[in-house]
XYZ file of C-alpha atoms in Angstrom:
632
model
C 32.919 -27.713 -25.612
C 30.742 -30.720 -24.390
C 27.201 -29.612 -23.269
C 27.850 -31.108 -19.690
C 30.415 -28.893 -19.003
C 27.315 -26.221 -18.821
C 24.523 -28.595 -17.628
C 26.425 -29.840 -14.420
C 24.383 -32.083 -11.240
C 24.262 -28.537 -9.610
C 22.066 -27.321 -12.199
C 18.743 -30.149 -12.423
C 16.269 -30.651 -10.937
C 14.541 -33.544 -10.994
C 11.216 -33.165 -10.020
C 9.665 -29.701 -10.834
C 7.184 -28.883 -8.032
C 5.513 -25.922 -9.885
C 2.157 -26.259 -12.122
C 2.528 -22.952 -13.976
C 4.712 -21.694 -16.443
C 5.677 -18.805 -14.409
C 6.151 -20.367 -11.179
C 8.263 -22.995 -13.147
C 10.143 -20.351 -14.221
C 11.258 -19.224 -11.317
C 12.084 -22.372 -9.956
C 14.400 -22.703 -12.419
C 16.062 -19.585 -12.084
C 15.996 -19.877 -8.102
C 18.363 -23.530 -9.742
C 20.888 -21.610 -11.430
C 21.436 -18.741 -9.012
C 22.234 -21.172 -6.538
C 24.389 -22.608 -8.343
C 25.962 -19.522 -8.870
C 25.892 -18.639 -12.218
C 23.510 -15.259 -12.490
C 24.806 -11.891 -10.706
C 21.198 -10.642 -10.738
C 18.372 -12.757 -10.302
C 15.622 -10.656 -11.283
C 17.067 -9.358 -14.626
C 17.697 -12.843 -15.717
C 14.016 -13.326 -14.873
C 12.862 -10.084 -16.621
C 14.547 -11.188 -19.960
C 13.598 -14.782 -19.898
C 9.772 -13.478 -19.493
C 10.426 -10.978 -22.247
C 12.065 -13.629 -24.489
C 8.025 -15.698 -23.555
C 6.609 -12.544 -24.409
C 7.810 -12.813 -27.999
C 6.723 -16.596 -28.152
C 6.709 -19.360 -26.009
C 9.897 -21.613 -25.734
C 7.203 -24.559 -24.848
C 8.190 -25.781 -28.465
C 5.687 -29.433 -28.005
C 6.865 -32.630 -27.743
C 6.907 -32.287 -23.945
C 9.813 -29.778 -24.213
C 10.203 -26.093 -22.917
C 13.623 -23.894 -23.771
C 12.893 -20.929 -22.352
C 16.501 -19.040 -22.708
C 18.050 -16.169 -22.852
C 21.176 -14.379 -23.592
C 21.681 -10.871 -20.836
C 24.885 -8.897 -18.775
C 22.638 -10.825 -16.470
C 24.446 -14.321 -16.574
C 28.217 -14.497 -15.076
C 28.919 -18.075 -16.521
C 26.861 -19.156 -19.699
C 25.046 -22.421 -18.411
C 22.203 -24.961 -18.453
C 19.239 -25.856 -16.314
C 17.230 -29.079 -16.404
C 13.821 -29.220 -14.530
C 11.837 -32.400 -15.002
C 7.804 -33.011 -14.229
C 6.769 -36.215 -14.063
C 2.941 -34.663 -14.753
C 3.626 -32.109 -16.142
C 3.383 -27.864 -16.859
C 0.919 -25.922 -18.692
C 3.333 -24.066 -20.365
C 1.710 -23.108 -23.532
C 3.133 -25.054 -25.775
C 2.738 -25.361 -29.339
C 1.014 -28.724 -29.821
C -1.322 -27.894 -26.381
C 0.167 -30.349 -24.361
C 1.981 -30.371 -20.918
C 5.937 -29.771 -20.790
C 7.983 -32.523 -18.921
C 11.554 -31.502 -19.673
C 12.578 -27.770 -18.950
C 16.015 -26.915 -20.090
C 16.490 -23.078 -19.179
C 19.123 -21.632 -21.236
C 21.800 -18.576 -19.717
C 23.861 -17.173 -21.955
C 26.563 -14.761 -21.037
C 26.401 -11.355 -22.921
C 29.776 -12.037 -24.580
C 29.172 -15.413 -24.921
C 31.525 -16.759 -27.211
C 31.346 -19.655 -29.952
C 32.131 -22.830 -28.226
C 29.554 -22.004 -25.504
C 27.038 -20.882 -28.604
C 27.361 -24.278 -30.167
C 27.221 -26.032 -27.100
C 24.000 -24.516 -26.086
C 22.464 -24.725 -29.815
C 23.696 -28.345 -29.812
C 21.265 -28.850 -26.954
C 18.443 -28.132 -28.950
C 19.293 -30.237 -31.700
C 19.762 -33.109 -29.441
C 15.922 -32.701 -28.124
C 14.400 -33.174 -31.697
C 15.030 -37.030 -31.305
C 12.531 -39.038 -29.425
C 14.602 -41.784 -27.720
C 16.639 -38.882 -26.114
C 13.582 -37.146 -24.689
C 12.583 -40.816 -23.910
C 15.659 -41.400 -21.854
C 15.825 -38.309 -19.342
C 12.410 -38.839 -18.749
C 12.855 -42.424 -16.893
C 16.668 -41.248 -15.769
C 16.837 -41.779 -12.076
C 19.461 -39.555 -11.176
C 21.403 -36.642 -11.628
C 24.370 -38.762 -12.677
C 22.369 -40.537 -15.240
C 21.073 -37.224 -17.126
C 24.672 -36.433 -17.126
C 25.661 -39.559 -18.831
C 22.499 -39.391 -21.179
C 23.568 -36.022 -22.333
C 27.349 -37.470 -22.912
C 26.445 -40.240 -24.749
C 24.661 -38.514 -27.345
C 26.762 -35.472 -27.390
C 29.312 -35.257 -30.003
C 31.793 -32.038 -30.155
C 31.986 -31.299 -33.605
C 33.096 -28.045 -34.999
C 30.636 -28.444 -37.653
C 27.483 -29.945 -38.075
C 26.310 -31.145 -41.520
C 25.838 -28.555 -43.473
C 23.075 -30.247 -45.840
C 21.111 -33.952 -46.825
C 22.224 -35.807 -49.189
C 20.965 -35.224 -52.434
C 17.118 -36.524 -53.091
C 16.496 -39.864 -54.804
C 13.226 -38.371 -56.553
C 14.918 -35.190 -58.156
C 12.482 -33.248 -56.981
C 14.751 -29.787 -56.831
C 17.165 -28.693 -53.924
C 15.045 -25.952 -51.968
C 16.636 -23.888 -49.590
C 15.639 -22.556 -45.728
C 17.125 -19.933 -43.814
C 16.275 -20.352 -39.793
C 16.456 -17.480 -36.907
C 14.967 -16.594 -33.776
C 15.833 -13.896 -31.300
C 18.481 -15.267 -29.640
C 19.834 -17.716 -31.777
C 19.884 -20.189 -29.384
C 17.413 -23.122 -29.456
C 14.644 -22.405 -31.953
C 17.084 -21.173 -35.035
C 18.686 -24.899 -34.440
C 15.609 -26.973 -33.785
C 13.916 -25.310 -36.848
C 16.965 -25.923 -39.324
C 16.941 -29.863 -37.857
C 12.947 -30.649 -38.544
C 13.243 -29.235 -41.975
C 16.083 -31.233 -42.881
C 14.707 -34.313 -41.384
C 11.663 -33.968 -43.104
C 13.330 -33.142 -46.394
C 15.561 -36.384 -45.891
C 12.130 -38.322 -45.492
C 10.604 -36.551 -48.374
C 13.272 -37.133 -50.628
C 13.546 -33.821 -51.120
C 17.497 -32.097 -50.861
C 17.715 -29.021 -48.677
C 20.239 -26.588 -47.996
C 19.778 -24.652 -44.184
C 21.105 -21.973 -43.206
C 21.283 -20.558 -39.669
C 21.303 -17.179 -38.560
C 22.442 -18.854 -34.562
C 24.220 -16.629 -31.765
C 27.631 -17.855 -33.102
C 26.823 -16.095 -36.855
C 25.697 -17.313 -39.873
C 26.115 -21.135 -40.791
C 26.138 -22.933 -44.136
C 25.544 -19.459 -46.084
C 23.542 -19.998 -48.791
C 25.213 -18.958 -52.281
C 23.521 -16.481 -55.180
C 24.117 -19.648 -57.490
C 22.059 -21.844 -55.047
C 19.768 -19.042 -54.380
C 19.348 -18.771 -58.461
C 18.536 -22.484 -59.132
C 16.285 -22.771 -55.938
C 12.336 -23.251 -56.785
C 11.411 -21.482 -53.444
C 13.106 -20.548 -50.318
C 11.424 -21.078 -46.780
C 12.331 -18.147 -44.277
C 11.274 -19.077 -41.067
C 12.794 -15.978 -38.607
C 11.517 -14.252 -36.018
C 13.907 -11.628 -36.260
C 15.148 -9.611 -39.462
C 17.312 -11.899 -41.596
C 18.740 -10.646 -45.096
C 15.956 -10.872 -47.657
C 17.196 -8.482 -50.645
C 19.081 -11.832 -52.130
C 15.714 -13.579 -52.886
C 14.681 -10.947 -54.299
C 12.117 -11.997 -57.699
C 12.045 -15.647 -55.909
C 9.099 -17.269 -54.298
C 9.880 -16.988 -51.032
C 7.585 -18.399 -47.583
C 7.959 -16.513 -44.469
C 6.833 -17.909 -41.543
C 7.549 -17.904 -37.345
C 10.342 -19.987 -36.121
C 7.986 -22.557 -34.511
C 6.333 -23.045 -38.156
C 9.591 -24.250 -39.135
C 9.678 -26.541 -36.087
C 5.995 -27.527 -35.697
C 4.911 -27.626 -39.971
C 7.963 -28.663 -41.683
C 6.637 -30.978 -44.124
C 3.646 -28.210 -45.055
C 6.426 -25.779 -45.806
C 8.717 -28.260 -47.993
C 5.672 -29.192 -50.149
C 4.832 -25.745 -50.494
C 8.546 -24.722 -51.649
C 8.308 -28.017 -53.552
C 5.346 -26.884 -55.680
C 6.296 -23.197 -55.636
C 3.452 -22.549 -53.555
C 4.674 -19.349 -52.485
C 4.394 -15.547 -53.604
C 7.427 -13.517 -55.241
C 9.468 -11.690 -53.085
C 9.918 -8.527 -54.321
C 12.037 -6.628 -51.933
C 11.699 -4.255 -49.187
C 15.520 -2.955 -48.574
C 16.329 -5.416 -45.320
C 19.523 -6.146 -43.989
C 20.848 -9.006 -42.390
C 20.372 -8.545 -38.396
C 22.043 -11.824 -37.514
C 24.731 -11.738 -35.154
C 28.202 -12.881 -34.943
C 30.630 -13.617 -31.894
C 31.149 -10.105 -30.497
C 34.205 -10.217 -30.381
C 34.905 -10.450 -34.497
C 33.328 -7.854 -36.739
C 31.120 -9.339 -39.379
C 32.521 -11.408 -41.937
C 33.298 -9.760 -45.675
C 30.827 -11.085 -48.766
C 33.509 -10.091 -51.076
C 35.499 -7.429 -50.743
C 35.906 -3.836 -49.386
C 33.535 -2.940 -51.942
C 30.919 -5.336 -51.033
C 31.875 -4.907 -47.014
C 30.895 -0.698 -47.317
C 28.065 -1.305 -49.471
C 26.554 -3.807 -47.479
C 26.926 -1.362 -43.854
C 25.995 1.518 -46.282
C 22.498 -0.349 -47.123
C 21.601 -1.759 -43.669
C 21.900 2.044 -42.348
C 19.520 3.538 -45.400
C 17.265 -0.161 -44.910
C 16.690 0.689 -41.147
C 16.310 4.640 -42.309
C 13.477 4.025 -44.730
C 10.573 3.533 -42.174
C 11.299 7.105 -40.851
C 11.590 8.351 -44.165
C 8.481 7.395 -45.686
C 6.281 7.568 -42.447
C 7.901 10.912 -41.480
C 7.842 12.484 -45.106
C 4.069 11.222 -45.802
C 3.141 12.712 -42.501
C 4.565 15.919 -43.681
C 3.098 15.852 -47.353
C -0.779 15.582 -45.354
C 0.094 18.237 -43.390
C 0.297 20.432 -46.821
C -3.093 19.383 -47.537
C -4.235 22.911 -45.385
C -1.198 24.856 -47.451
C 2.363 24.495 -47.513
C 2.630 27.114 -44.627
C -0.530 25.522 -42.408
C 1.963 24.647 -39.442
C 3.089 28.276 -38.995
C 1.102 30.053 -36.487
C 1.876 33.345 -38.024
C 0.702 32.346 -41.492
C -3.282 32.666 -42.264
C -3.664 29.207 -43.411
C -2.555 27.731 -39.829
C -4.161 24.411 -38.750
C -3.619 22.886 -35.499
C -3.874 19.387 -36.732
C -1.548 20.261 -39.815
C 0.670 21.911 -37.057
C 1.108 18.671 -35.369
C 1.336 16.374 -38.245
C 4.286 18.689 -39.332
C 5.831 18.081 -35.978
C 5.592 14.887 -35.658
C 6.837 13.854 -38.879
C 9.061 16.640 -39.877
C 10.730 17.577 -36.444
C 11.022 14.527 -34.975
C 10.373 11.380 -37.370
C 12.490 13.240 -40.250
C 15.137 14.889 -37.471
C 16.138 11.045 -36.221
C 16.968 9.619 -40.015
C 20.593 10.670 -39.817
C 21.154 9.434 -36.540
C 19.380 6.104 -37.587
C 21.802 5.914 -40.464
C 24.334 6.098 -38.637
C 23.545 4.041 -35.558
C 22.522 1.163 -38.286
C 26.049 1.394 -40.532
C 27.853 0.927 -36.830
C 25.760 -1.889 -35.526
C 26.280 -3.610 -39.189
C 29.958 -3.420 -38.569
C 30.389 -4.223 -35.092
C 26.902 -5.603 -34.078
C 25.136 -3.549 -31.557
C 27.850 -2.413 -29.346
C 28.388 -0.368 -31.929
C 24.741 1.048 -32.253
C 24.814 3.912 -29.379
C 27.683 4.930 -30.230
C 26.930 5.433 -34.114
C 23.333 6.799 -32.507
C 25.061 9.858 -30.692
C 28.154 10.376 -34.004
C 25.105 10.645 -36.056
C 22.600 12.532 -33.805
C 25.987 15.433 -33.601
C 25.839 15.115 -37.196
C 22.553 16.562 -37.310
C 23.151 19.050 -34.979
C 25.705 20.461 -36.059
C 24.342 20.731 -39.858
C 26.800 18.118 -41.267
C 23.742 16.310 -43.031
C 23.572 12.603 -44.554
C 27.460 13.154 -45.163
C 28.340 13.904 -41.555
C 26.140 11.292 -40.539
C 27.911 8.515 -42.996
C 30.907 9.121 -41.562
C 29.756 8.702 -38.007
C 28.232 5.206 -38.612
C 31.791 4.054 -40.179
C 33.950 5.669 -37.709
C 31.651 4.040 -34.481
C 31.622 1.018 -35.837
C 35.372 1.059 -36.552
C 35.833 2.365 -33.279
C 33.776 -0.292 -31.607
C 35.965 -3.449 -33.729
C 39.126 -1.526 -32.153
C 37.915 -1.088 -28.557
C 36.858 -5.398 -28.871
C 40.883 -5.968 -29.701
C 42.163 -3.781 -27.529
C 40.218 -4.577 -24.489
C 40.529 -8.995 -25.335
C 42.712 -9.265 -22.487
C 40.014 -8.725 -19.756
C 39.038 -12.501 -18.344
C 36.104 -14.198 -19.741
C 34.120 -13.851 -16.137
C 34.252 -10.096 -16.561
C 33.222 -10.386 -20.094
C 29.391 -9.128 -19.448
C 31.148 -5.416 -18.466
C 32.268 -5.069 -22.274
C 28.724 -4.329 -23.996
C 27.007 -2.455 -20.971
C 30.142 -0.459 -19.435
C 32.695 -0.360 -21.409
C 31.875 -0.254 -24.979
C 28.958 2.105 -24.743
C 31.457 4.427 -22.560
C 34.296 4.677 -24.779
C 32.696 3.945 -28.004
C 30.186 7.058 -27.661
C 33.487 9.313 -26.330
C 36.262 8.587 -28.707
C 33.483 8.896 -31.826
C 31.725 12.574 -29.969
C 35.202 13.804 -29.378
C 36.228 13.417 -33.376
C 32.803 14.303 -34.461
C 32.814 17.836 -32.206
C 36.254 18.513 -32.803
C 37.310 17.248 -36.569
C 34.817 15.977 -38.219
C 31.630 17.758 -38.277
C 32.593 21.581 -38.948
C 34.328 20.579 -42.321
C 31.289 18.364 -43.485
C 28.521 20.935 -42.691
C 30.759 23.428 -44.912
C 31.166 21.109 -47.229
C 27.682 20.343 -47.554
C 26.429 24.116 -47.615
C 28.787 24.459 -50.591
C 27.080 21.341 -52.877
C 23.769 22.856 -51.864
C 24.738 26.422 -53.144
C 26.807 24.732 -56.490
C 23.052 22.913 -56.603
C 21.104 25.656 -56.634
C 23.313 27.859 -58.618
C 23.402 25.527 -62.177
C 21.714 26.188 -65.065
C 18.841 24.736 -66.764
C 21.157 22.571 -68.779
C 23.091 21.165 -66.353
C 19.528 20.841 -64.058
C 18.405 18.539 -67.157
C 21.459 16.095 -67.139
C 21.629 16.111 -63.709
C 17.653 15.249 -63.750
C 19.489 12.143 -66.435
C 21.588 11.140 -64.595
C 19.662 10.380 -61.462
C 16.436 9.089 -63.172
C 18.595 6.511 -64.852
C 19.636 5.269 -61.889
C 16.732 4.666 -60.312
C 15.528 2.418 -63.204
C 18.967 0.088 -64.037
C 19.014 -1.678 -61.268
C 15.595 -1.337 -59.298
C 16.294 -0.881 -56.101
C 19.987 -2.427 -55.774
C 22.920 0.054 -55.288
C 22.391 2.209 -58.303
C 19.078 2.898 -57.073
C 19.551 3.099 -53.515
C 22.747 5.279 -54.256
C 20.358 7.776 -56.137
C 17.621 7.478 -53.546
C 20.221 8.664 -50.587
C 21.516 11.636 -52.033
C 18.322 12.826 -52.899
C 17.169 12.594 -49.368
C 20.507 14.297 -48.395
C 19.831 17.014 -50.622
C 15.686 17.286 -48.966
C 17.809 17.174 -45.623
C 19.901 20.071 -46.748
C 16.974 22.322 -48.394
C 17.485 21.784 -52.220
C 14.042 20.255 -53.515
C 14.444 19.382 -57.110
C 16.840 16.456 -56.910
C 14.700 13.820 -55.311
C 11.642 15.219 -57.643
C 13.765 13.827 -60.785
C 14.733 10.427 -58.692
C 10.980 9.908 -57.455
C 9.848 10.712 -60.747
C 12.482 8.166 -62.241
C 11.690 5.773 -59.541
C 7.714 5.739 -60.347
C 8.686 5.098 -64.378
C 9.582 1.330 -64.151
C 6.587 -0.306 -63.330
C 4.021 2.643 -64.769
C 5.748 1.790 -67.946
C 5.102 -2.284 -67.583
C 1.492 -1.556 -66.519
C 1.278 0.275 -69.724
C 2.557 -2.156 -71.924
C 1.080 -4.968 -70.685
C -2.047 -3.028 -71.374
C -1.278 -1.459 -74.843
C 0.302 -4.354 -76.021
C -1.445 -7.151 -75.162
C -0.205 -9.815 -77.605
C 3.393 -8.995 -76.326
C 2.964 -10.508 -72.552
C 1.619 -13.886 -71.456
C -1.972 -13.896 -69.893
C 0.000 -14.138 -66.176
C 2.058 -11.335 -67.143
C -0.591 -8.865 -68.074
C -2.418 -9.467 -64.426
C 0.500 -8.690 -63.033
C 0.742 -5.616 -65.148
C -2.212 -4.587 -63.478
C -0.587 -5.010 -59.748
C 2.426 -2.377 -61.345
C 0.308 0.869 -61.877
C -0.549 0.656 -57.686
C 2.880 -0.081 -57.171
C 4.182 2.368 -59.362
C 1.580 5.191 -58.307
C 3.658 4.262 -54.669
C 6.815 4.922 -56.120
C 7.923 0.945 -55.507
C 10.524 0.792 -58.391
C 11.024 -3.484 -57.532
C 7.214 -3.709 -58.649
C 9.264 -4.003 -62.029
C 11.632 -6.456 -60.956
C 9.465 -9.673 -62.037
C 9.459 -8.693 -65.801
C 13.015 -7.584 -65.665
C 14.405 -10.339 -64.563
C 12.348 -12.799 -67.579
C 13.639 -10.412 -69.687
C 16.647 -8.099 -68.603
C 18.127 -7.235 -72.242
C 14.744 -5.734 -73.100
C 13.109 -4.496 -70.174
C 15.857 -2.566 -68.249
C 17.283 -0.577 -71.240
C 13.666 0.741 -71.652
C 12.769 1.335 -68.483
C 15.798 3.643 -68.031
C 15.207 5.360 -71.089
C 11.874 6.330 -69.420
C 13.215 6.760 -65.925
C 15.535 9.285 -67.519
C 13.371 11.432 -69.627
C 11.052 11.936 -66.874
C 14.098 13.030 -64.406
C 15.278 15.405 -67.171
C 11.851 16.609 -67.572
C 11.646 17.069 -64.002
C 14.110 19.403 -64.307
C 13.775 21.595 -67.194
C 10.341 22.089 -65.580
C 12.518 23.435 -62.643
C 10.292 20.962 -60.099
C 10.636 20.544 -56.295
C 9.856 17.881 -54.401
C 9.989 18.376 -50.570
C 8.272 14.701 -49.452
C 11.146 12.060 -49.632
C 8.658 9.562 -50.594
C 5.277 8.933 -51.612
C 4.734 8.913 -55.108
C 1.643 10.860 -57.073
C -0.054 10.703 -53.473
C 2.777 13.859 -52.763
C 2.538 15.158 -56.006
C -0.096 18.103 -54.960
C 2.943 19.089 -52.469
C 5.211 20.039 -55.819
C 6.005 23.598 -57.132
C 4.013 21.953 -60.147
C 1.786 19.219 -59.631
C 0.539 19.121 -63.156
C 4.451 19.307 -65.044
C 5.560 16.635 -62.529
C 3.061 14.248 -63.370
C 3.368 15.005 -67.278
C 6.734 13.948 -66.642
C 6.389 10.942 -65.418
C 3.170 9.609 -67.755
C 5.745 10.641 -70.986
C 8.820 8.616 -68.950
C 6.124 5.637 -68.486
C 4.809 5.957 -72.249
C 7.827 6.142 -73.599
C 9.090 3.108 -71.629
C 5.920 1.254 -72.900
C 6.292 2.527 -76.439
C 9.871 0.986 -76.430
C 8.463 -2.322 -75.395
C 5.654 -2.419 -77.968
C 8.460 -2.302 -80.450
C 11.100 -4.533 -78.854
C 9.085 -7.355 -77.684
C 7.847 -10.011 -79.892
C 4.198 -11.409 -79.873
C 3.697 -14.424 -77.458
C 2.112 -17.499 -78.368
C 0.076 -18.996 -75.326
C -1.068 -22.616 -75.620
C-alpha cells in the first residue's frame, strides 16, 4: 500500500494557524474528522494526548508524529499540518515543529496499512524530504513529494552491509507504544549511523505489524553489546549474561552514535535477567508466530503469564512476611497479638495482591497467544479459577483455553468488512471470548481441577520424611541447573501453587535452592581467592546481596565463563539445602524474599543452616574443581 493512499489532499493542511501543541492538535484532528475518517472525535483526541503523555511525538528536526492507534479511527489514515513559523511542541532538540503528520490507526489495523504508516516515518529521517514539503506549494505537490520517494516494498533492508573496519556486528532492538513512527525512525538513525561508523548492525523492530528482522541466539551470542531502545516491554530473557543498553525510544533517534560507541566498546552493564516477555504485537488477526515448536510455543505463553505474575508475587508475599513481624496471627482480631497496621499489610498483600496472581497468569498466557483481545477474557477464566479453588492449575488452563478461544473467534468472525473491523476488539471479542471461556470454566473445567488439586495437597502432606527429602532434591536442583530458565521457573511455579493451595514446605526447599547459587560464588570467590580473576571476585561480592534476595541469575555471569564447573556445583548445593529443608520438615509461607522471610519459617534457624551448608558445599566444590588463575 502506497502512503498516499492514506495521506490524501483532504487530509493537509497547509498552513497550521495554531501556536501550541495542543491547539495544533486539535486542528489536526478537527482535519481528519472532516475528512471523515474518526467516528468519535474526542476519543481520538483523548488517546493522541495520552500517547504525548508518555513522550512527545515532537521527535526534532522540525518534525511532530503525534499518532495513535484506537476503536476510535474508522479508516486508518494520515494528516499533514505545515507551519511556516512554527509550534512549540516540545520537541526533543528544543526547537519549533514545522511538519505535523498525525497518525490514525484503525484498531484492527492490518499490515499493509502498518507498513505504510511506519514507512512514513522512515521517509522523514532524510533531510531533502523534510526540505521539499516545506517549500511545496500545494496540496498536489505534497502528494507527488510523498510518491516520489515512496517505494512499496514488502520488506525493507533488514541490515548494513558489513563494516569495512571490523569493528564487531552489534545488534539493536527498537519499540515504542504503538509501533508506529518512533520504533521505525529509531531502527533507521541507528543504522545510518552504524553505516557511517563503519560499524555493521543488525535492527530489529518490535512495529504494529510484529516483529521484523528477529534477531537470532547465534547473533545474539557473538554480539559485543546489544542496544534496547523500547518504551514498552520487549523480550529481554535472550540477552541474558550480555551487556545490554536500555534506553527511551527517542535516545535511539536523538543519540545514535553515543549508543553505537558505547555497544562498540562494551560500555554497557550485564544483563542479568528479570523474567520479561516479549509484549510486541502482531497483526490481530494471526496469533503470534512459533520460535520453534509446540514445545517452545507453550513454554514461551507459560513464562509471559508467571513474568507478568512475579510483581504480585513478590510485592504481595513481602507485604505479608512484614505483617508477621507482630506474630504470625497479628491480622486476626480475635488473636492477642492483633495489630492494626499488620492487619492491613496482611490485606493488602495477602487478600488482594496475592488473590489476583492466578487471574494475572492467566490473563498474561491469553494475551501471549492472541495479543490482548485475549487478556479479559483469560482475566475472568482465571479470576473463576480462583474462586472456585481450582488454584495455579485451574488458572493455567484458563489462560490457554482464552487465548485459544480468542485465535478461533479472529477466524471465524474474518468475514466481517474491514470498515467494521474496530467492533472486533471492543464488542465482539471481549463478549464472546469472556462467555465461551466462563461457560467451560463454570461448567467443565473448574470442579475437576479444584479436586484434583485438594488431592496433590493431601498426597503432599501425607509423605514421609523420605520422600519429603527427595522431593526437597528434586526441586532444589532445579532451581540451580538452569538459573532462572524453565527448569527454574518450572520449580518456582509449583511451589507458589502449592503456597496458593496451603502446603508450606515445597517452596521453602525451592527458595532455599534458589538462594544457593550465588551464596555459593560469593563464597568461593572469597575462600578461594587464587581461583577467580580480580573482576571476578568483586563481583563475588555483588552475589551474597543478590543471593540473600533469593536472585538465582546473580550466578549466571560465572556460569556462563564456566558452565562445566560451575552449574554441576551449584546444583549439588541447591539440592542439599532443598533436602535439608525437608528433613528439617520446614515451611515457608512468603513466595519470595529470601533470608529477609526467613523469621516467617516454622524454623528460622534450620532453614538458614540449610542453605549456608548448600552454599559451602557449592563453594567447597569449586575450591577443588577450579584451577588457580594467573592475572597479568
Amino acid at each position: 500500500m502506497k502512503i498516499t493512499e492514506l495521506l490524501t489532499k483532504h487530509t493537509i493542511k497547509l498552513n497550521i494557524e495554531s501556536k501550541e501543541k495542543e491547539n495544533v492538535i486539535d486542528e489536526m484532528v478537527t482535519v481528519l474528522d472532516k475528512a471523515g475518517k474518526l467516528n468519535d472525535r474526542q476519543a481520538y483526541k483523548e488517546a493522541i494526548l495520552n500517547r504525548e503523555s508518555q513522550s512527545s511525538t515532537g521527535i526534532g528536526e522540525g518534525i511532530a508524529i503525534p499518532h495513535a492507534k484506537t476503536a476510535s479511527v474508522i479508516n486508518p489514515a494520515i494528516a499533514f499540518g505545515r507551519s511556516k513559523d512554527g509550534v512549540d511542541y516540545e520537541s526533543l532538540d528544543g526547537q519549533p515543529a514545522h511538519l505535523v503528520f498525525m497518525i490514525a490507526a484503525t484498531e484492527g489495523a492490518n499490515n499493509t496499512h502498518l507498513e505504510a504508516l511506519s514507512r512514513l516515518s522512515t521517509l522523514l529521517m532524510r533531510e531533502e524530504i523534510r526540505k521539499q514539503l516545506l517549500e511545496a506549494e500545494s496540496e498536489d505537490a505534497i502528494i507527488d513529494i510523498i510518491n516520489q520517494h515512496d517505494k512499496d516494498d514488502d520488506e525493507e533492508e533488514e541490515e548494513t552491509a558489513p563494516a569495512p573496519a571490523g569493528k564487531g556486528k552489534i545488534l539493536a532492538v527498537t519499540a515504542c507504544p504503538t509501533g508506529i513512527a518512533h520504533t521505525f525512525m529509531a531502527a533507521d538513525a541507528l543504522k545510518e549511523k552504524a553505516k557511517e561508523l563503519g560499524v555493521e548492525i543488525k535492527v530489529e523492530t518490535n512495529g504494529s505489524s510484529g516483529i521484523k528482522h528477529k534477531l537470532t541466539a547465534q547473533e545474539i551470542e557473538d554480539a559485543p553489546a546489544i542496544i534496547v531502545a523500547a518504551d514498552k516491554q520487549v523480550e529481554m530473557e535472550r540477552f541474558k549474561g550480555k551487556r545490554v543498553l536500555q534506553v527511551p525510544v527517542t535516545a535511539g533517534i536523538r543519540r545514535p552514535q553515543e549508543l553505537i560507541e558505547k555497544a562498540v566498546n562494551q560500555d554497557a552493564p550485564i544483563y542479568q535477567g528479570s523474567g520479561g516477555g516479549s509484549s510486541a504485537q502482531s497483526d490481530e488477526n494471526e496469533p503470534k508466530a512459533k520460535s520453534g515448536g509446540i514445545g517452545n510455543a507453550f513454554y514461551k505463553h507459560l513464562m509471559s503469564g508467571v513474568s507478568n505474575m512475579l510483581p504480585f508475587v513478590v510485592g504481595g508475599g513481602i507485604l505479608v512476611a512484614i505483617s508477621f513481624f507482630w506474630g504470625i496471627h497479628s491480622s486476626d482480631p480475635n488473636d492477642p497479638s492483633y495489630n492494626t497496621f499488620a492487619a492491613a499489610l496482611n490485606f493488602i498483600g495477602g487478600d488482594n495482591a496475592l488473590k489476583l496472581i492466578v487471574a494475572v497468569l492467566a490473563g498474561f498466557i491469553a494475551m501471549s497467544i492472541a495479543d490482548r483481545p485475549g487478556f479479559a477474557p483469560g482475566m475472568v477464566g482465571g479470576f473463576m479459577a480462583t474462586q472456585a479453588n481450582a488454584g495455579f492449575l485451574g488458572g493455567l488452563i484458563a489462560g490457554f483455553l482464552a487465548g485459544y478461544v480468542v485465535i478461533l473467534l479472529k477466524k471465524v468472525f474474518v468475514f466481517i468488512p474491514q470498515s467494521l473491523d474496530g467492533l472486533k476488539p471492543v464488542l465482539i471479542y471481549p463478549l464472546f471470548g469472556i462467555f465461551i471461556t466462563g461457560v467451560l470454566m463454570q461448567f467443565v473445567i473448574n470442579t475437576p481441577v479444584a479436586a484434583f488439586m485438594n488431592f496433590l495437597t493431601d498426597w503432599l502432606q501425607s509423605l514421609g520424611t523420605g520422600n519429603l527429602v527427595l522431593m526437597g532434591i528434586i526441586l532444589g536442583g532445579m532451581m540451580a541447573i538452569d538459573m532462572g530458565g524453565p527448569l527454574n521457573k518450572a520449580a518456582f511455579t509449583f511451589g507458589i501453587a502449592m503456597i496458593d493451595a496451603g502446603n508450606y514446605a515445597p517452596h521453602a526447599a525451592i527458595m532455599a535452592g534458589g538462594m544457593v547459587p550465588p551464596l555459593g560464588i560469593a563464597l568461593a570467590t572469597t575462600i578461594f581467592r587464587n581461583k577467580f580473576s580480580q573482576r571476578d571476585r568483586e563481583a563475588g561480592i555483588t552475589c551474597y546481596f543478590m543471593g540473600a534476595a533469593f536472585v538465582t541469575e546473580g550466578a549466571i555471569p560465572f556460569a556462563a565463563a564456566d558452565p562445566l564447573r560451575v552449574i554441576p556445583a551449584a546444583v549439588v548445593g541447591a539440592a542439599v539445602a532443598g533436602g535439608l529443608t525437608e528433613f528439617f520438615r520446614v515451611t515457608l509461607p512468603a513466595p519470595h524474599g529470601g533470608i529477609f522471610v526467613a523469621f516467617i519459617t516454622n524454623h528460622p534457624l534450620l532453614y538458614l543452616l540449610s542453605i549456608v551448608i548448600g552454599a559451602v558445599i557449592m563453594a567447597m566444590i569449586l575450591g577443588i574443581v577450579k584451577k588457580p588463575v594467573t592475572e597479568k
